[in-house]
PDB file of C-alpha atoms and ligand atoms in Angstrom:
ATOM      1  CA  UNK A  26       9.802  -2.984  13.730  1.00  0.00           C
ATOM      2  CA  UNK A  27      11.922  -0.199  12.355  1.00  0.00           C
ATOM      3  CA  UNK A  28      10.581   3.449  12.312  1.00  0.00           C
ATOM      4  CA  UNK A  29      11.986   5.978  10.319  1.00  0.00           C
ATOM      5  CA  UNK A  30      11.238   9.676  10.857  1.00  0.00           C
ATOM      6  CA  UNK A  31      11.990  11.875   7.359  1.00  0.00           C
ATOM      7  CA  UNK A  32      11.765  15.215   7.051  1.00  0.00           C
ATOM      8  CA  UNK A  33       9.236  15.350   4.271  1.00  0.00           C
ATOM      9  CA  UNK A  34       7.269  13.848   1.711  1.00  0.00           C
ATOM     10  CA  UNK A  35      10.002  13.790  -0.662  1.00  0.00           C
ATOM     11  CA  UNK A  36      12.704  11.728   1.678  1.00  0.00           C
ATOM     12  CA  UNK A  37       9.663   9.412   2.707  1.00  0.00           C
ATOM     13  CA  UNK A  38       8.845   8.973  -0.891  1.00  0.00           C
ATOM     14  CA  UNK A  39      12.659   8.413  -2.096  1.00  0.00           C
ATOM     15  CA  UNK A  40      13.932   6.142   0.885  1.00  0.00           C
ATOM     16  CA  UNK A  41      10.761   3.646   0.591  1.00  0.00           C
ATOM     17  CA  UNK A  42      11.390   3.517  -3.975  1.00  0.00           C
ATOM     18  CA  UNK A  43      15.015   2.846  -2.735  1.00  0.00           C
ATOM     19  CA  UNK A  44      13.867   0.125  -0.165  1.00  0.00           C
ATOM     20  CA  UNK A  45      11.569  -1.334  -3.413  1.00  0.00           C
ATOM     21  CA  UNK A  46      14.321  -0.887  -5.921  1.00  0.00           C
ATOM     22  CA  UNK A  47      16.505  -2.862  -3.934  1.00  0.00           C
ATOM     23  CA  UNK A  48      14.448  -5.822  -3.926  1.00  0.00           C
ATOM     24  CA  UNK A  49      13.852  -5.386  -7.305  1.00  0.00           C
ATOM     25  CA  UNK A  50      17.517  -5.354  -8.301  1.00  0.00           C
ATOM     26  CA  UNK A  51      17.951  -7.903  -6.083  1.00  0.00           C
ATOM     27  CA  UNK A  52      15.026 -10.689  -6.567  1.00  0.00           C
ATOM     28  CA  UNK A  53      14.203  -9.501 -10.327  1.00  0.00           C
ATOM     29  CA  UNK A  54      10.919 -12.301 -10.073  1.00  0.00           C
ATOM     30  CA  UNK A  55       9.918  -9.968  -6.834  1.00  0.00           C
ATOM     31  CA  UNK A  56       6.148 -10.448  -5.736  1.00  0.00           C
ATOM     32  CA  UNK A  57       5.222  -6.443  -4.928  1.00  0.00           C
ATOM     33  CA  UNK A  58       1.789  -5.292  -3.055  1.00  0.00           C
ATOM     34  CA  UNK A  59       1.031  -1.928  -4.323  1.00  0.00           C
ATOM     35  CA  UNK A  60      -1.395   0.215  -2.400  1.00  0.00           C
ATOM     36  CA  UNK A  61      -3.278   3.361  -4.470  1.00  0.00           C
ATOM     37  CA  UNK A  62      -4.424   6.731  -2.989  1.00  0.00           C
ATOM     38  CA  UNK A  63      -1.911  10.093  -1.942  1.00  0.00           C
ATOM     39  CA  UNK A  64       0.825   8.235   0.157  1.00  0.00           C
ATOM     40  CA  UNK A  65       2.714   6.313  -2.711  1.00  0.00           C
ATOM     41  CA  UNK A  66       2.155   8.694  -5.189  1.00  0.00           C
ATOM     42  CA  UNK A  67       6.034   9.898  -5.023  1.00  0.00           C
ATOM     43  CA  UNK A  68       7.436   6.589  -4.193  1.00  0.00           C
ATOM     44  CA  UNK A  69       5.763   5.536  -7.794  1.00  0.00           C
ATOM     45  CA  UNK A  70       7.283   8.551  -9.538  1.00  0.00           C
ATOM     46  CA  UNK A  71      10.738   7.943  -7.991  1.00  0.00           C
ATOM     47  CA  UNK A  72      10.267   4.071  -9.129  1.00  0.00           C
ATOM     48  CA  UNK A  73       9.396   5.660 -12.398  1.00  0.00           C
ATOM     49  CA  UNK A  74      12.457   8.050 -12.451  1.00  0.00           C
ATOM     50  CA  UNK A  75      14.778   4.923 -11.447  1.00  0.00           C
ATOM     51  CA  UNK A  76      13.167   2.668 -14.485  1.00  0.00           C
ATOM     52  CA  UNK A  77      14.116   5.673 -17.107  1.00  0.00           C
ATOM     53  CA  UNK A  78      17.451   6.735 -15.761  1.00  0.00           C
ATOM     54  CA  UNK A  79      18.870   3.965 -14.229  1.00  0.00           C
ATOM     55  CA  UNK A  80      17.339   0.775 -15.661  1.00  0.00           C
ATOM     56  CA  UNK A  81      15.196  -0.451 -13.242  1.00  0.00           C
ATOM     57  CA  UNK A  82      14.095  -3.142 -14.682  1.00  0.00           C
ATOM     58  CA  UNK A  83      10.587  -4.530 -13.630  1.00  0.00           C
ATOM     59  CA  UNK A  84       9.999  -6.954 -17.102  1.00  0.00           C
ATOM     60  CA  UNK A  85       9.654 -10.252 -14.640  1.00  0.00           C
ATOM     61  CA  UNK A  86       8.330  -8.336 -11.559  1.00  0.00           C
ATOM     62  CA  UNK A  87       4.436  -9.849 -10.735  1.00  0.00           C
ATOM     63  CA  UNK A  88       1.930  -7.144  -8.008  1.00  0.00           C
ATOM     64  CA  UNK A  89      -0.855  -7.419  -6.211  1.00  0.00           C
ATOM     65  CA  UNK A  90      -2.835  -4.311  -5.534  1.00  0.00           C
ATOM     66  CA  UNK A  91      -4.577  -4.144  -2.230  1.00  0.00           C
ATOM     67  CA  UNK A  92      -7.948  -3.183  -3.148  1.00  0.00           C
ATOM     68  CA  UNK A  93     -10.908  -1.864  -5.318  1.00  0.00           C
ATOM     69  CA  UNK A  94     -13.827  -0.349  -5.178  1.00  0.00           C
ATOM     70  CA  UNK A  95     -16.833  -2.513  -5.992  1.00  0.00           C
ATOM     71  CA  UNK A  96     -19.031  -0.607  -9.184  1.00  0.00           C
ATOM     72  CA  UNK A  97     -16.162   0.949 -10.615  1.00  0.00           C
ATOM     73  CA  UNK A  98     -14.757  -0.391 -13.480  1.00  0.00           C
ATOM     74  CA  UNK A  99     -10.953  -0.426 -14.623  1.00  0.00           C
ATOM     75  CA  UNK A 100     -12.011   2.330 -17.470  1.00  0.00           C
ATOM     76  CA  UNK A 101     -13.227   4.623 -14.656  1.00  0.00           C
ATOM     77  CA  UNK A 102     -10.761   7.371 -13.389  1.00  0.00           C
ATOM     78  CA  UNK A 103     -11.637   6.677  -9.920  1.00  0.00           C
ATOM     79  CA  UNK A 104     -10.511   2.939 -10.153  1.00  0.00           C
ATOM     80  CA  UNK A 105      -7.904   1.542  -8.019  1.00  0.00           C
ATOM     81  CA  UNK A 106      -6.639   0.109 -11.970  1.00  0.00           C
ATOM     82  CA  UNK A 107      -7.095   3.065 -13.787  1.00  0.00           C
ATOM     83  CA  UNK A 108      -4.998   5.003 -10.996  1.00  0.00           C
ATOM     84  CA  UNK A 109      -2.447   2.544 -10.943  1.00  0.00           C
ATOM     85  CA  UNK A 110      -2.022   2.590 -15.011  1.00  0.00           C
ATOM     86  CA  UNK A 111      -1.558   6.268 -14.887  1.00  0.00           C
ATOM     87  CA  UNK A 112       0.611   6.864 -11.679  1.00  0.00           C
ATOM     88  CA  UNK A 113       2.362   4.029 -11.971  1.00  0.00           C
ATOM     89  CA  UNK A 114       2.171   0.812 -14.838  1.00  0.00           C
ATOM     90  CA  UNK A 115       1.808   2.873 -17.949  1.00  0.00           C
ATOM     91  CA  UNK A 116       5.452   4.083 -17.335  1.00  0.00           C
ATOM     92  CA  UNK A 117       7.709   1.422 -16.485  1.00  0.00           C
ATOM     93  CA  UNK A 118       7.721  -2.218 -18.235  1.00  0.00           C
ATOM     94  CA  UNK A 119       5.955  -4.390 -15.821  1.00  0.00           C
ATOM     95  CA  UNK A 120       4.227  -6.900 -18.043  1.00  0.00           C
ATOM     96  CA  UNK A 121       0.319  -6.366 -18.009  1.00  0.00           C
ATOM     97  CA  UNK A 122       0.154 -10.132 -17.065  1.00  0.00           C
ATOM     98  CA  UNK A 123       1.836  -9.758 -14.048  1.00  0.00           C
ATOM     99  CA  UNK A 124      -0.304  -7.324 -13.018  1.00  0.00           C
ATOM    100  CA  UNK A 125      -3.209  -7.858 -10.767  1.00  0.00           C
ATOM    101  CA  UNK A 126      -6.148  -5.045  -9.171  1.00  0.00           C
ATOM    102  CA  UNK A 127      -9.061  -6.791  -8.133  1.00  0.00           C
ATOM    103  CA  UNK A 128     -12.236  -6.366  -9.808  1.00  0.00           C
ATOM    104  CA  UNK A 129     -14.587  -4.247  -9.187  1.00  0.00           C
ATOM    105  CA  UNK A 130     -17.129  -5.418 -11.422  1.00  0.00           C
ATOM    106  CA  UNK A 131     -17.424  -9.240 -10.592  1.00  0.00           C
ATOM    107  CA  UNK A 132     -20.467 -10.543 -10.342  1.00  0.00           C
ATOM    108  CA  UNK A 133     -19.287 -13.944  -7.907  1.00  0.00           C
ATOM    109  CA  UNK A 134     -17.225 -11.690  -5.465  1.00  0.00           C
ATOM    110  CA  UNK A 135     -16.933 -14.736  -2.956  1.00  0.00           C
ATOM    111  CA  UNK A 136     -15.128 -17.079  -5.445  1.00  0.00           C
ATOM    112  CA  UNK A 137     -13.514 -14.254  -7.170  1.00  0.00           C
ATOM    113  CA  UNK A 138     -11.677 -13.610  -3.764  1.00  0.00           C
ATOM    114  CA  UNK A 139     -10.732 -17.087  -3.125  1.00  0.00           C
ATOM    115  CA  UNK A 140      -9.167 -17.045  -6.472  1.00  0.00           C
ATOM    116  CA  UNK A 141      -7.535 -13.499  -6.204  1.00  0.00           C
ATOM    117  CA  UNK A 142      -5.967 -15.622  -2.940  1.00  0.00           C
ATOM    118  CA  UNK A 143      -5.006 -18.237  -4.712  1.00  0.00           C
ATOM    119  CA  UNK A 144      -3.424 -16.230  -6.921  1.00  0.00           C
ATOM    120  CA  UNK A 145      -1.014 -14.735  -4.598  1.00  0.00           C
ATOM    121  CA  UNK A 146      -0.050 -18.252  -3.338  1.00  0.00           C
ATOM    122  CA  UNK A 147       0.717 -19.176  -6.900  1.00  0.00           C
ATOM    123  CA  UNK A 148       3.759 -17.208  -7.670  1.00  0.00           C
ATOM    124  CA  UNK A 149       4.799 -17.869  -3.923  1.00  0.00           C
ATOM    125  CA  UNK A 150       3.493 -14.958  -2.022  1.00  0.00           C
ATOM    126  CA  UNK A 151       4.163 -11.541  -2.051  1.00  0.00           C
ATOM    127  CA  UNK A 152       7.483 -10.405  -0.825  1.00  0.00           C
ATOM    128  CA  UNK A 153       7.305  -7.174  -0.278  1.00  0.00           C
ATOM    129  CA  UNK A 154       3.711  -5.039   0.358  1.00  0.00           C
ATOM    130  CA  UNK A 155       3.801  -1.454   0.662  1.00  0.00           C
ATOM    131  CA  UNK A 156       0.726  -0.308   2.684  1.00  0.00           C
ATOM    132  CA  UNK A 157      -0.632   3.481   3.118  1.00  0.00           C
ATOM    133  CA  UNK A 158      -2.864   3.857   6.417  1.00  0.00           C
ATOM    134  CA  UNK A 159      -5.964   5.669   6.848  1.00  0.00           C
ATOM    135  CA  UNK A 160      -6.547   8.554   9.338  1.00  0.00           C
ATOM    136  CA  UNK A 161      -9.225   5.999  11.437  1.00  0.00           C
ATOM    137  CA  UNK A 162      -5.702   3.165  11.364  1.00  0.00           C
ATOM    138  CA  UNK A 163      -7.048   1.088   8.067  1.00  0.00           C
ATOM    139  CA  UNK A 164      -4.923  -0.821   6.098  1.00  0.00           C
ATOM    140  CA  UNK A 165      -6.485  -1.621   2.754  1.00  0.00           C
ATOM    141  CA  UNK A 166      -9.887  -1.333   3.211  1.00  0.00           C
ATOM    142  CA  UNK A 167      -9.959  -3.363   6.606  1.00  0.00           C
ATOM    143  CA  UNK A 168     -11.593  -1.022   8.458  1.00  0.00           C
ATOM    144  CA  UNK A 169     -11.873  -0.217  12.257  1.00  0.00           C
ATOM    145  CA  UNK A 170     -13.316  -3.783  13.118  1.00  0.00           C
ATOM    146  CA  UNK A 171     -12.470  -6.205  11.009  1.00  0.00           C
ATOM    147  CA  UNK A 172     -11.283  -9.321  12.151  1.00  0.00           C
ATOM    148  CA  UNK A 173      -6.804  -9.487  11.861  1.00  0.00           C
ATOM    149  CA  UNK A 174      -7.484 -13.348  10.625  1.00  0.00           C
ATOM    150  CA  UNK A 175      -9.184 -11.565   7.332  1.00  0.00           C
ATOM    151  CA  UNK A 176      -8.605 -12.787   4.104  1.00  0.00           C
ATOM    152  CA  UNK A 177     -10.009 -11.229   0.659  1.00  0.00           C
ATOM    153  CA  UNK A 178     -13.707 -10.199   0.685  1.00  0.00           C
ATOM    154  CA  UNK A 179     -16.171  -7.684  -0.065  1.00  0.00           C
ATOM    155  CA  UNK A 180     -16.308  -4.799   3.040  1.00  0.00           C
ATOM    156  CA  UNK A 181     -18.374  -1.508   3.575  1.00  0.00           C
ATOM    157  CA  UNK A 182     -16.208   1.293   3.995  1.00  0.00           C
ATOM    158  CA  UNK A 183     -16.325   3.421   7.448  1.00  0.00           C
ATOM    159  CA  UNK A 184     -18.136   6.744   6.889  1.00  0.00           C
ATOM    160  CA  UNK A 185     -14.650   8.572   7.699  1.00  0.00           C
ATOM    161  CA  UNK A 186     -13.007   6.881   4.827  1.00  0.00           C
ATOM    162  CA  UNK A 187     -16.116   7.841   2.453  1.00  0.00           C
ATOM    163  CA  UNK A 188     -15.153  11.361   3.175  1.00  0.00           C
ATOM    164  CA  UNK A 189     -11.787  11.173   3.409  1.00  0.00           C
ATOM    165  CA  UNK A 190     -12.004   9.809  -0.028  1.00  0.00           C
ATOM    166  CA  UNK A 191     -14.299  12.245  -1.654  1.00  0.00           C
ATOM    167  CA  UNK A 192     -11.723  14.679  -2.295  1.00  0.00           C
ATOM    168  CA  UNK A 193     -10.851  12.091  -5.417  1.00  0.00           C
ATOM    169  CA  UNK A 194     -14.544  12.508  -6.878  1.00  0.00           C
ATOM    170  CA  UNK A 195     -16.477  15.353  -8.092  1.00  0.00           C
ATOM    171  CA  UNK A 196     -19.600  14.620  -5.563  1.00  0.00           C
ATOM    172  CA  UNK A 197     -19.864  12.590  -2.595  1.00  0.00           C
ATOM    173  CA  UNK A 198     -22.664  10.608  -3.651  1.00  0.00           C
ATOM    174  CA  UNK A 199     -20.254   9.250  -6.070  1.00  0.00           C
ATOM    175  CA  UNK A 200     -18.109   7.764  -3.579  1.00  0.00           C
ATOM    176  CA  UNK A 201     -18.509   3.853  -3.626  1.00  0.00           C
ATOM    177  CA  UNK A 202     -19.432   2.189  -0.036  1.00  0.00           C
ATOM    178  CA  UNK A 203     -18.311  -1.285  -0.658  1.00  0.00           C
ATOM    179  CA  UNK A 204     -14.651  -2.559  -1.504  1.00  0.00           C
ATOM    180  CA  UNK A 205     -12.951  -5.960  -2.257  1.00  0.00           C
ATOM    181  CA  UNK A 206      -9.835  -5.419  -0.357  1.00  0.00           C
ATOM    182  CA  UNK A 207      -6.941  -7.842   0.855  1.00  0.00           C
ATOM    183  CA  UNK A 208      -7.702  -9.281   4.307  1.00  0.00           C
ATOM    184  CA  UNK A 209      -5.416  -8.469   7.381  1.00  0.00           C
ATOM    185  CA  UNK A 210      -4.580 -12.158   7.559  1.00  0.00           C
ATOM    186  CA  UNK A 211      -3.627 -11.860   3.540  1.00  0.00           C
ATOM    187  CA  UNK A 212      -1.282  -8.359   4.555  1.00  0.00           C
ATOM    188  CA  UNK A 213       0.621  -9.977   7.520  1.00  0.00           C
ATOM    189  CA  UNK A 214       1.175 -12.998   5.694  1.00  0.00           C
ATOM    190  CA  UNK A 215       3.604 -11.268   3.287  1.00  0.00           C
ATOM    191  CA  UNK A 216       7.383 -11.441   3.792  1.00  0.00           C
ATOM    192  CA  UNK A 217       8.048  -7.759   4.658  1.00  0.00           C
ATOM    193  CA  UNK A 218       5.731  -4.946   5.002  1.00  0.00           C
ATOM    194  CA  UNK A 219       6.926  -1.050   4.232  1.00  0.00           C
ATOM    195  CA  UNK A 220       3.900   1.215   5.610  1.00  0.00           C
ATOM    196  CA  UNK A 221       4.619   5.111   4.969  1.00  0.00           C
ATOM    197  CA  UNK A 222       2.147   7.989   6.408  1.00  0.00           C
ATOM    198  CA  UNK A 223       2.822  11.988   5.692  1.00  0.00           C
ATOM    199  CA  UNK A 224       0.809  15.020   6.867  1.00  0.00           C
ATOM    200  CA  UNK A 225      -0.662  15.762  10.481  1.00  0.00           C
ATOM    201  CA  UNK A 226      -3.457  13.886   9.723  1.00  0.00           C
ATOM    202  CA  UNK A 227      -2.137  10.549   9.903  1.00  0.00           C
ATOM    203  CA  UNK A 228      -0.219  11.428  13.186  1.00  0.00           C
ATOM    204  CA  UNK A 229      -3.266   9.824  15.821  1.00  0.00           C
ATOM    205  CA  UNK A 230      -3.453   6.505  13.873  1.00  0.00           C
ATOM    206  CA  UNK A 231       0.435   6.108  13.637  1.00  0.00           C
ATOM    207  CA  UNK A 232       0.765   6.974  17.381  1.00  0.00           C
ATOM    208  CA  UNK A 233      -1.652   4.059  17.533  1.00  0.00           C
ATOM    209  CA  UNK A 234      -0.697   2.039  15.414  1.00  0.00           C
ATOM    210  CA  UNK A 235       2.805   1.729  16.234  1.00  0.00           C
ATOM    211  CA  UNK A 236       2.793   2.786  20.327  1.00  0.00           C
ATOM    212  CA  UNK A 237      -0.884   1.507  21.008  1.00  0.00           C
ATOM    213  CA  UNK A 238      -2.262  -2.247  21.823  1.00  0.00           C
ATOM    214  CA  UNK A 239      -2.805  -4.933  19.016  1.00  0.00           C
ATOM    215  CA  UNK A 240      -6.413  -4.262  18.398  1.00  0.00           C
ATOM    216  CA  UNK A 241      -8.679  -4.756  15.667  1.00  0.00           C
ATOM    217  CA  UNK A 242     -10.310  -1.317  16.069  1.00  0.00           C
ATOM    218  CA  UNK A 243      -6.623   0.228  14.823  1.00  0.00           C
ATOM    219  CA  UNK A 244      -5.753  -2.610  12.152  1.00  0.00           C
ATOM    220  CA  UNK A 245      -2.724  -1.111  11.050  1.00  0.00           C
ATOM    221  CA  UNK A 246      -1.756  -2.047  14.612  1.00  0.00           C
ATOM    222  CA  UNK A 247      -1.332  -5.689  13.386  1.00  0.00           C
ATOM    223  CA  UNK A 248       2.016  -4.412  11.975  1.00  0.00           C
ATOM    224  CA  UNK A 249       3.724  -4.973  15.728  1.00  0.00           C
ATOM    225  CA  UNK A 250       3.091  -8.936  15.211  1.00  0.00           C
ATOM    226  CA  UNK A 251       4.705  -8.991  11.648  1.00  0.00           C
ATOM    227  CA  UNK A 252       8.800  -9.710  12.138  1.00  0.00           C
ATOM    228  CA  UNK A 253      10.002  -6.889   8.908  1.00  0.00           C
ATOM    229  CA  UNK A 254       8.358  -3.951   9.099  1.00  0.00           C
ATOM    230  CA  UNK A 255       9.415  -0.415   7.754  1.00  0.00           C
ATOM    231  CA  UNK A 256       7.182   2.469   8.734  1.00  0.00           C
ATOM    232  CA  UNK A 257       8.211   5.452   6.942  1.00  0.00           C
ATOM    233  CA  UNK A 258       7.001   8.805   8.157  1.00  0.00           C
ATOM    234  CA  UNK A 259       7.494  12.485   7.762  1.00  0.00           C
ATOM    235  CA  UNK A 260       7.935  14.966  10.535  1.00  0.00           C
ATOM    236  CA  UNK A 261       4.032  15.491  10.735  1.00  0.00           C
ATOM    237  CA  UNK A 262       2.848  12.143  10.831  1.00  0.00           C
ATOM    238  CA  UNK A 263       5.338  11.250  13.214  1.00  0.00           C
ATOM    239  CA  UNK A 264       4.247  13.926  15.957  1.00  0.00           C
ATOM    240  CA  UNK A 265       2.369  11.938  18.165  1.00  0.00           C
ATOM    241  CA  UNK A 266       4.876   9.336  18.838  1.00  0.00           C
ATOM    242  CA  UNK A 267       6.396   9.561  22.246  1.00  0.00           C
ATOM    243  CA  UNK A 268       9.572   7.252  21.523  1.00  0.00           C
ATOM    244  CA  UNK A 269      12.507   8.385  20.135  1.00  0.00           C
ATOM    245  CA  UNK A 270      13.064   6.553  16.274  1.00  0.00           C
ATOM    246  CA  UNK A 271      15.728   7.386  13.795  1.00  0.00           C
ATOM    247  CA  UNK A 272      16.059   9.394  10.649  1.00  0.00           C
ATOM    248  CA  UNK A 273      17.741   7.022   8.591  1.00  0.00           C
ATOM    249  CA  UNK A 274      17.232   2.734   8.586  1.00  0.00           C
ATOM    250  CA  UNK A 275      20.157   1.455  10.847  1.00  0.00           C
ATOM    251  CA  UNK A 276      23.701   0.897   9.612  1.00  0.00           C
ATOM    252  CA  UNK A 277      24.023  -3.673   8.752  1.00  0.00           C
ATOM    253  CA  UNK A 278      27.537  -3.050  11.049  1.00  0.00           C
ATOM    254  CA  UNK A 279      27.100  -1.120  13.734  1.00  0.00           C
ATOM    255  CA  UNK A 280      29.403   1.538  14.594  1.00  0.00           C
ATOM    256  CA  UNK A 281      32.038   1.464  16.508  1.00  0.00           C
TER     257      UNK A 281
HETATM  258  C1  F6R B 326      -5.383   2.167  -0.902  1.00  0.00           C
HETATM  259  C2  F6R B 326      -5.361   1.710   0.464  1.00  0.00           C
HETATM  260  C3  F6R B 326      -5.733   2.599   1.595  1.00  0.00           C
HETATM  261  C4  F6R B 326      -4.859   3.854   1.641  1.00  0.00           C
HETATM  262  C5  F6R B 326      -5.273   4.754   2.796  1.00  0.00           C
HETATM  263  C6  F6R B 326      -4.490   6.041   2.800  1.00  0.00           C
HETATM  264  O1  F6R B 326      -5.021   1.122  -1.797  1.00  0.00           O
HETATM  265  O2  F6R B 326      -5.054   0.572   0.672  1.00  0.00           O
HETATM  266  O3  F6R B 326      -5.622   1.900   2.799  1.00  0.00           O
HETATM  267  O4  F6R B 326      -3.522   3.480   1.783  1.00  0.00           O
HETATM  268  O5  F6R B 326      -6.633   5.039   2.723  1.00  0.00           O
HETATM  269  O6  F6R B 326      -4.866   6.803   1.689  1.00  0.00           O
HETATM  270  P1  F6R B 326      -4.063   8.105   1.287  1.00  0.00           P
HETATM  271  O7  F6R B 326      -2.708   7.671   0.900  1.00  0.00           O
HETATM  272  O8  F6R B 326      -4.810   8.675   0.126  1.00  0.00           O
HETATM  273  O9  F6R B 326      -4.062   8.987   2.485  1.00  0.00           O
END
């Protein structure tokens, strides 16, 4: 597991679209996981600045998006798709094809899971799935609780994350309570996972996440059993850890 303490949103933002850009460059048929919500918000724009100025190309690259809120459809501003068009899709040339958000307005959501799965296990996996974490240690929607052998399915979101969420919508009441999200089985099972966190608030659940036992009641904590992990974090977020980490991701030769 590497850790990497930046000094601020920006470095987080630009060393995590570098990490992504690699693998793009590198493995132009990538398999991405995209997460929505504050976190990734500057990796996307750097992605977006690397597409227009350097030609990062992303016409063959396929994602998966983590989750979406059940009720909302892609035409709603609060959708997981709508957000990702605007912050992200609508400017680079990812082929709307490749693209995949679950629904949040299926009617079989059972089924529709199992084939959102099988989806992912169609074009090979996912190679590379950048995850945000919530202030209670979520990862996608898995909340506090849920079982780390999870797969895709419908879950109720914890109170906390209701909140913690309402800043997006104009009322609280408008909030959605249910979610199709990834499972934590479906997360771990991808090749490498890049996690970032910013802002004091995040600073409890990354202590625990990263320093704390396995536990299902901190699922981002399933991240110690996964073999490539990046955690990203600024300064803030990165308060609570007692360890010492490094600034920058390890040189491949080591120093003499
Ligand atoms: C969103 C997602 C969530 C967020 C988490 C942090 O697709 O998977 O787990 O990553 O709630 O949200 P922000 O980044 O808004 O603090």
């Amino acid at each position: 597991m590497q850790i990497i303490v930046k000094e601020n949103y920006d470095r987080m933002s630009k060393l995590a679209a570098e990490m992504i850009a690699d693998l793009v460059r590198k493995k132009p048929r990538c398999v991405l996981g995209l997460a929505t919500g504050s976190t990734p918000l500057g990796t996307y724009r750097e992605l977006i600045r690397m597409h227009h100025e350097e030609e990062l190309d992303f016409s063959q690259v396929a994602t998966f998006n983590l989750d979406e809120y059940i009720g909302l459809p892609p035409t709603h501003e609060q959708s997981y798709m709508y957000f990702m068009c605007r912050n992200f899709f609508d400017h680079i040339n990812i082929h709307p094809a490749n693209v995949h958000v679950p629904s949040g307005i299926t009617e079989e959501v059972p089924s529709y899971c199992e084939w959102y799965e099988k989806e992912i296990k169609e074009v090979g996996g996912i190679d590379l799935q950048l995850l945000g974490i919530g202030a209670n240690g979520h990862i996608g929607f898995n909340e506090p609780g849920s079982s780390l052998g999870s797969r895709t399915r419908l879950k109720m979101l914890d109170e906390k994350t209701v909140k913690d969420n309402a800043r997006f919508f104009s009322r609280l009441e408008d909030v959605p309570h249910f979610a199709i999200t990834m499972g934590i089985a479906t997360i771990t099972e991808t090749r490498q996972l890049l996690m970032q966190a910013n802002g004091e608030n995040k600073a409890g659940a990354i202590a625990r996440s990263v320093e704390g036992p396995i536990t299902a009641m901190c699922p981002a904590s399933i991240v110690q059993m996964h073999p490539q992990v990046t955690i990203i974090v600024d300064r803030a977020a990165a308060k609570k850890l007692t360890r010492r980490y490094p600034s920058e991701p390890p040189p491949l030769t080591p120093g003499k």
